[in-house]
Amino acid sequence: MKTQGVGITITEHILRQERQNPRATGAFTTLINELIVAAKVISREVNKAGLVDILGATGRINVQGERVQKLDIFANQIIIQRMQHVGQLCCMGSEEDPDLIEIPPEYPKGDYIIVFDPLDGSSNIDVNVSIGTIFGIYKREGGSPNSDILLSEVLQPGIKQVAAGYFIYGSSTMMVYTTAKGTGVHGFTLFPSVGEFLLSHENIRIPEKGKIYSVNESNYQYWDNRTRALVDYFKTPDRKTGRPYTSRYVGSLVADFHRNLLKGGIFMYPADKKDPRKPSGKLRLMVEANPLAMVVKEAGGYASDGHGPILEIDPGELHQRVPLYIGSKKDVELAESFISGSAA
Ligand code: AHM
Ligand code: MG
């Protein structure tokens, strides 16, 4: 049922879902609401980023004489500032911070953990191309709320996420989220005139098989033969299996993922030999792969590291990297069969 004249707001939607759970305390709603406020602020800053340059802030001092921060650093700070006082978190983990972010002693703590990539798609920040914020939420499983949390308590497999999602700052700003209760994946669009995220994409389902493959193909020479064979397969014409696939690559994970979620297809960032320090590719398990893996799973898709489900990987460290194949179930299963060698 719609609220007269407006539509369902994200807060209303989360509250309704929470009401269906008799043990819900409202803590989760408070948490997400604060994250939404942070995303609205980030969205505003992203929208005016080009304008800042026009106003002559390239020297990182704006016309008011204020220091202009890099947007990704700004996004990180705003999320931390908004989230640290909500009282529901025991710590945070960010792509921008090497260590766990503690909750300052003056604020109450709870038993939720949030991990996030504050502004993903760094190469697209300054060029007016879609970028995003990715988040995953876990619950602390042991320990008393007042005892210091250990990194080992944070390093949970993605399957343990209680919620996950992303914000995309594109031609419009959207939030897509899911909770781990099989309640579906829902998309909300920010209506600037109302200042609210309103339900625009209810119960998103990703097509079982798509027509799009998304990969940075300039890494071809750094891939192993199986990865090359997979991409060659997508490009080889075959009417029966709907090939060649179409290539689409924005270079912002959130944007590439979001498009494929709605249209079907596969995004991949395989392992490569480009940088010996990053043998598992570029993307991070906890702040990038796991949240999107949960979203895609709840939408009927699949995410794999080429050998098995992303969501079942036990993280060894906060910033662990992982090869990622994510999207339509049939396409990712096919990729897995190539990468694990069973397609030969
Ligand atoms: P970032 O966290 O520094 O922005 O890097 C992650 C981004 C993803 O959004 C995107 O999928 C990928 O890096 C693109 O990498 P590449 O430029 O190697 O294709
Ligand atoms: Mg990132």
mmCIF file of N, CA, C and O and ligand atoms in Angstrom, residues 95 117 120 284 288, ligand 2:
data_model
loop_
_atom_site.group_PDB
_atom_site.id
_atom_site.type_symbol
_atom_site.label_atom_id
_atom_site.label_comp_id
_atom_site.label_asym_id
_atom_site.label_seq_id
_atom_site.Cartn_x
_atom_site.Cartn_y
_atom_site.Cartn_z
ATOM 1 N N GLU A 95 37.210 0.223 3.268
ATOM 2 C CA GLU A 95 38.277 0.034 2.293
ATOM 3 C C GLU A 95 39.376 1.078 2.474
ATOM 4 O O GLU A 95 40.532 0.847 2.143
ATOM 5 N N ASP A 117 32.762 -0.015 1.375
ATOM 6 C CA ASP A 117 33.645 0.698 0.456
ATOM 7 C C ASP A 117 32.959 2.048 0.250
ATOM 8 O O ASP A 117 31.910 2.119 -0.392
ATOM 9 N N ASP A 120 33.257 3.609 -4.298
ATOM 10 C CA ASP A 120 33.898 2.656 -5.203
ATOM 11 C C ASP A 120 33.871 3.182 -6.635
ATOM 12 O O ASP A 120 32.916 3.831 -7.048
ATOM 13 N N ARG A 284 38.099 -6.555 -3.413
ATOM 14 C CA ARG A 284 38.204 -6.990 -2.011
ATOM 15 C C ARG A 284 37.006 -7.846 -1.628
ATOM 16 O O ARG A 284 35.862 -7.493 -1.895
ATOM 17 N N GLU A 288 33.689 -5.449 -1.067
ATOM 18 C CA GLU A 288 33.152 -5.354 -2.423
ATOM 19 C C GLU A 288 32.421 -6.643 -2.831
ATOM 20 O O GLU A 288 31.240 -6.614 -3.185
HETATM 21 MG MG MG B 2 36.430 -0.170 -4.271
#
